[in-house]
XYZ file of C-alpha atoms in Angstrom:
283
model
C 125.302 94.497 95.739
C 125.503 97.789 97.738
C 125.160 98.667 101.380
C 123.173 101.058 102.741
C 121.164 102.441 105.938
C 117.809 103.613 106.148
C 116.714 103.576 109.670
C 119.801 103.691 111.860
C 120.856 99.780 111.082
C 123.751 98.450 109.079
C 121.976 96.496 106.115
C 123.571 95.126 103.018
C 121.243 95.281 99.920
C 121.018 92.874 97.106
C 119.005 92.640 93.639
C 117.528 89.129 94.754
C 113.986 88.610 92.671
C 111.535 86.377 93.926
C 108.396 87.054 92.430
C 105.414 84.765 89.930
C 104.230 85.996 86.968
C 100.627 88.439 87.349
C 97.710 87.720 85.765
C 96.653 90.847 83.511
C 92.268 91.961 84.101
C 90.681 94.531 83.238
C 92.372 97.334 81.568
C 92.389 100.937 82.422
C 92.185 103.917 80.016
C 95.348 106.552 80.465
C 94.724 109.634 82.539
C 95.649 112.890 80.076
C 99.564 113.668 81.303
C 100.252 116.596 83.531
C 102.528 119.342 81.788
C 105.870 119.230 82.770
C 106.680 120.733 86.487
C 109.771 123.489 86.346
C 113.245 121.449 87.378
C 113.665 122.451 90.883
C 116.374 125.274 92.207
C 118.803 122.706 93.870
C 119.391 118.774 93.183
C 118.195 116.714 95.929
C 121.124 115.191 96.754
C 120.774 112.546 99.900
C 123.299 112.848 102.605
C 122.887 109.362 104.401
C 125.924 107.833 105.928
C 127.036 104.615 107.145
C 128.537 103.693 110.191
C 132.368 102.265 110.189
C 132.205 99.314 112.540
C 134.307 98.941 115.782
C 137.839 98.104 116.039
C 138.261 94.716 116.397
C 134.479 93.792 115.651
C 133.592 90.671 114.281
C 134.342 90.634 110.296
C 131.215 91.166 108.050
C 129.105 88.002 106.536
C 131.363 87.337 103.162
C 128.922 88.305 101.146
C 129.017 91.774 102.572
C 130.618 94.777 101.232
C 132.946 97.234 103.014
C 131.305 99.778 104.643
C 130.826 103.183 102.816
C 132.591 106.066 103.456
C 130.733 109.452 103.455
C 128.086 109.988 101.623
C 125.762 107.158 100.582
C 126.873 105.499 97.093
C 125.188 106.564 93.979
C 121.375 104.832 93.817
C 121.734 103.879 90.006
C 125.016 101.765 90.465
C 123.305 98.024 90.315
C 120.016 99.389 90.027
C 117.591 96.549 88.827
C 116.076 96.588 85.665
C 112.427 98.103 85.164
C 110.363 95.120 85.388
C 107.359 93.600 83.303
C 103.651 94.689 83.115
C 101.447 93.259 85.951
C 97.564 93.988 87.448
C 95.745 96.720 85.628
C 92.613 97.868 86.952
C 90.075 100.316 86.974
C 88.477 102.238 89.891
C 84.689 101.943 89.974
C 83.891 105.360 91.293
C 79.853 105.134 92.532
C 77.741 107.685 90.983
C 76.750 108.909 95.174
C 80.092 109.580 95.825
C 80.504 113.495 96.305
C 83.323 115.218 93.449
C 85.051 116.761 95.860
C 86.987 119.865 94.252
C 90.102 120.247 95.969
C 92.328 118.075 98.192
C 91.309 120.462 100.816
C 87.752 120.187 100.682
C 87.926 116.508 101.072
C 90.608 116.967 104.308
C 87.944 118.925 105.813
C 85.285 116.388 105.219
C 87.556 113.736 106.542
C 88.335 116.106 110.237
C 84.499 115.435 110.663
C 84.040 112.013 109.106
C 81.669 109.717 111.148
C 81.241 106.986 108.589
C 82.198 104.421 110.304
C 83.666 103.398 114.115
C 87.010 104.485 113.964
C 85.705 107.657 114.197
C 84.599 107.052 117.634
C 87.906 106.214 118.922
C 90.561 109.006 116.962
C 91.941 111.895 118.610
C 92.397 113.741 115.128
C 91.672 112.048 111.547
C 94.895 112.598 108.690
C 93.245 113.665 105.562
C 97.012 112.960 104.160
C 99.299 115.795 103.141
C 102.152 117.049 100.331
C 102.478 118.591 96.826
C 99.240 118.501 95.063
C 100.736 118.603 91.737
C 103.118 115.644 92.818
C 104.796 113.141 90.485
C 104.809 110.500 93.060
C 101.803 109.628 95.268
C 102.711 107.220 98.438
C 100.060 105.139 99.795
C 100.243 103.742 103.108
C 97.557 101.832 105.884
C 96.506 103.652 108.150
C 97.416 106.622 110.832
C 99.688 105.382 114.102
C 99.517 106.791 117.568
C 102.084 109.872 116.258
C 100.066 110.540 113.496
C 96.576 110.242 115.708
C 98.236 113.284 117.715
C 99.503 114.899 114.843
C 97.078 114.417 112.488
C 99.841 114.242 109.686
C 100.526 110.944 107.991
C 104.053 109.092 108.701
C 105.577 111.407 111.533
C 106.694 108.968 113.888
C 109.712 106.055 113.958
C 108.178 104.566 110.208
C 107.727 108.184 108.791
C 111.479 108.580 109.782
C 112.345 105.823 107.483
C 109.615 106.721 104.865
C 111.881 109.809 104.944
C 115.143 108.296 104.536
C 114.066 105.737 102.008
C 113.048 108.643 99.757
C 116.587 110.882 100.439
C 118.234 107.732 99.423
C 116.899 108.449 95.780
C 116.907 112.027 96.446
C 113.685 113.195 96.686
C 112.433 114.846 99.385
C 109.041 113.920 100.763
C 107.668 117.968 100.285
C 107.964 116.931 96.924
C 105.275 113.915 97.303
C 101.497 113.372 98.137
C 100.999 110.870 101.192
C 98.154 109.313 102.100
C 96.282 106.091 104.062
C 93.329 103.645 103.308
C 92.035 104.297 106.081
C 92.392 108.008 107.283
C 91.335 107.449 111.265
C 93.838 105.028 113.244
C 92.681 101.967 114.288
C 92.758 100.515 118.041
C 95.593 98.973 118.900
C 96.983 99.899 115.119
C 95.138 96.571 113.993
C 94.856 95.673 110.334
C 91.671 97.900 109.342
C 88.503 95.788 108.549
C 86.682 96.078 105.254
C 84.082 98.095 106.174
C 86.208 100.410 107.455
C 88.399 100.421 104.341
C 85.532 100.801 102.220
C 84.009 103.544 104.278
C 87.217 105.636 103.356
C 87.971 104.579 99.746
C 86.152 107.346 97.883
C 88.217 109.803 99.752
C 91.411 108.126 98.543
C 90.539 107.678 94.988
C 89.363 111.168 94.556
C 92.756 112.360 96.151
C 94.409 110.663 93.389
C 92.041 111.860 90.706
C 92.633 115.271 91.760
C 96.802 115.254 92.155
C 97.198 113.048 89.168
C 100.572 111.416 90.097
C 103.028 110.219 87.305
C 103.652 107.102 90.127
C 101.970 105.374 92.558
C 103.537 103.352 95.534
C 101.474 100.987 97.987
C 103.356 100.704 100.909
C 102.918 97.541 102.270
C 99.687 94.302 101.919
C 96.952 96.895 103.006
C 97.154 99.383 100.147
C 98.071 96.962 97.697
C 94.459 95.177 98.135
C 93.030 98.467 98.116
C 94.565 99.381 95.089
C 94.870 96.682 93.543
C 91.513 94.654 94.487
C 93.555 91.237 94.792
C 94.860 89.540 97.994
C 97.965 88.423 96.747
C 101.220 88.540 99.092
C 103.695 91.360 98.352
C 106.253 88.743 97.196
C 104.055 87.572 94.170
C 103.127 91.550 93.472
C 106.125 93.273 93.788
C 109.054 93.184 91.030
C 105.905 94.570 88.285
C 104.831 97.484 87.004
C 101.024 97.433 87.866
C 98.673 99.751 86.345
C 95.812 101.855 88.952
C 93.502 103.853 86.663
C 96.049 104.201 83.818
C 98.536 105.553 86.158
C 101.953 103.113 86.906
C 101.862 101.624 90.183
C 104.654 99.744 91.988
C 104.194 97.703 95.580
C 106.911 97.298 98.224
C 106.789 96.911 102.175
C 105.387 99.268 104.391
C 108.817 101.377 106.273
C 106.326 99.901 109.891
C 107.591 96.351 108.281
C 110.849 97.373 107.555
C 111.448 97.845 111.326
C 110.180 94.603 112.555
C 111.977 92.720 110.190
C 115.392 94.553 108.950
C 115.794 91.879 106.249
C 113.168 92.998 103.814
C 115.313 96.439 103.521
C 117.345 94.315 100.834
C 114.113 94.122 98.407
C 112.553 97.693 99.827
C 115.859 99.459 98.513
C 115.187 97.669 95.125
C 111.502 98.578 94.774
C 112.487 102.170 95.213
C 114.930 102.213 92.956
C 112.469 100.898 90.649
C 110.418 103.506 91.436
C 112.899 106.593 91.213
C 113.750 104.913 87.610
C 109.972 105.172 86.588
C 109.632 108.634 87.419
C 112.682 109.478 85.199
C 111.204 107.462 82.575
C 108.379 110.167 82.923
C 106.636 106.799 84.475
């Protein structure tokens, strides 16, 4: 059991599994492996502390741990186990869809995308951003109100803990791709509708064609259905090593979920560990 703090709240993180067994479909040929990327100058060491509690405050549950001192504890002590095989799938690409050349050509298509209503209601689309050669892609919903300003993906109060989630495993998000389903935000930051899902898929499946990742992570029920194709909950998905295109893909709870309900942090911290395992694995 270890204790840490990803978004400013004192959370105690176990290695509880609760997941049912998936069902394996159709299976997806390998994409040819990138060459290995140069180590980088400096280790990306996370810095993420804890708070000591008052004096005098109430003693911690008793199955707690004592707070930790300094920096946060090392992310492989308890780590849980790489888990079993789960979905694999294949993308059905449609022979109309444009082969967009270069992650930049498709974020300029997406700045003028009319496809579908969202477009109607956006102040600025987010095409998605990061390291086009990337190890790990992270796949999220759908732009907030920050990121409808911004037009940059995960910049407000969950892109803070997307952030921190990542330092905790030291790596630092300039080092990933990020992207949405759905690259326009939705009113009211509703659950996008299929059409609008599907009106944006190509442009999300080409993004990972073209930066290749070693890892993919949905973040949270929306991606996983868009990845995945199922509509499963995230507690019979995650805990397995699914497979999108031939490329390893693991499923954990969008950081927006994490700060409604603090308690899923315990599993969260577990599926990234997962993930930070994988990638040293070389996935």
């Amino acid at each position: 059991m270890l204790q840490r703090d990803f978004g400013g709240d004192e959370v105690i993180f176990d290695s509880a599994i609760d997941g049912a067994p998936a069902v394996q479909v159709a299976m997806a040929r390998p994409l040819a492996p990138l060459p290995p990327r140069p180590p980088t100058e400096e280790p990306l060491v996370a810095d993420v502390t804890v708070p000591r509690p008052a004096p005098g405050a109430n003693r911690p549950p008793s199955n707690a741990v004592p707070a930790l001192d300094g920096k946060a504890a090392d992310w492989r002590k308890d780590a849980p186990p790489i888990p079993g095989p789960g979905l694999s799938v294949s993308s059905v690409s449609s022979t109309a869809t444009p082969l967009w050349q270069t992650l930049d050509e498709i974020a300029a298509v997406v700045r003028t995308c009319t496809l579908c209503p969202l477009c109607r209601t956006r102040t600025l689309a987010v095409p998605g951003e990061g390291d086009p050669r990337a190890r790990l892609m992270l796949v999220g919903e759908g732009p907030g109100e920050s990121e409808d300003l911004s037009g940059r993906p995960f910049v407000g109060r969950a892109g803070d803990l997307l952030d921190r989630m990542l330092a905790s495993i030291e790596i630092q998000r300039t080092d990933t791709f990020i992207a949405n389903v759905v690259k326009c935000r939705p009113p009211k930051n509703r659950v996008p509708l299929p059409d609008e899902r599907n009106a944006c898929l190509p442009y999300l499946r080409r993004q990972i064609a073209l930066v290749q990742p070693r890892l993919l992570v949905a973040l949270g029920g929306t991606a996983t259905e868009a990845l995945l194709g199922v509509k499963k909950s995230l507690g019979e998905l995650r805990l397995k090593v699914h497979e999108w295109n031939g490329i390893p893909l693991i499923v954990t709870y969008h950081p927006a979920a994490l700060l409604r309900n603090p308690a899923w942090k315990r599993p969260a911290w577990d599926d990234i560990r997962i993930a930070r395992q994988l990638l040293d694995r070389g996935a």
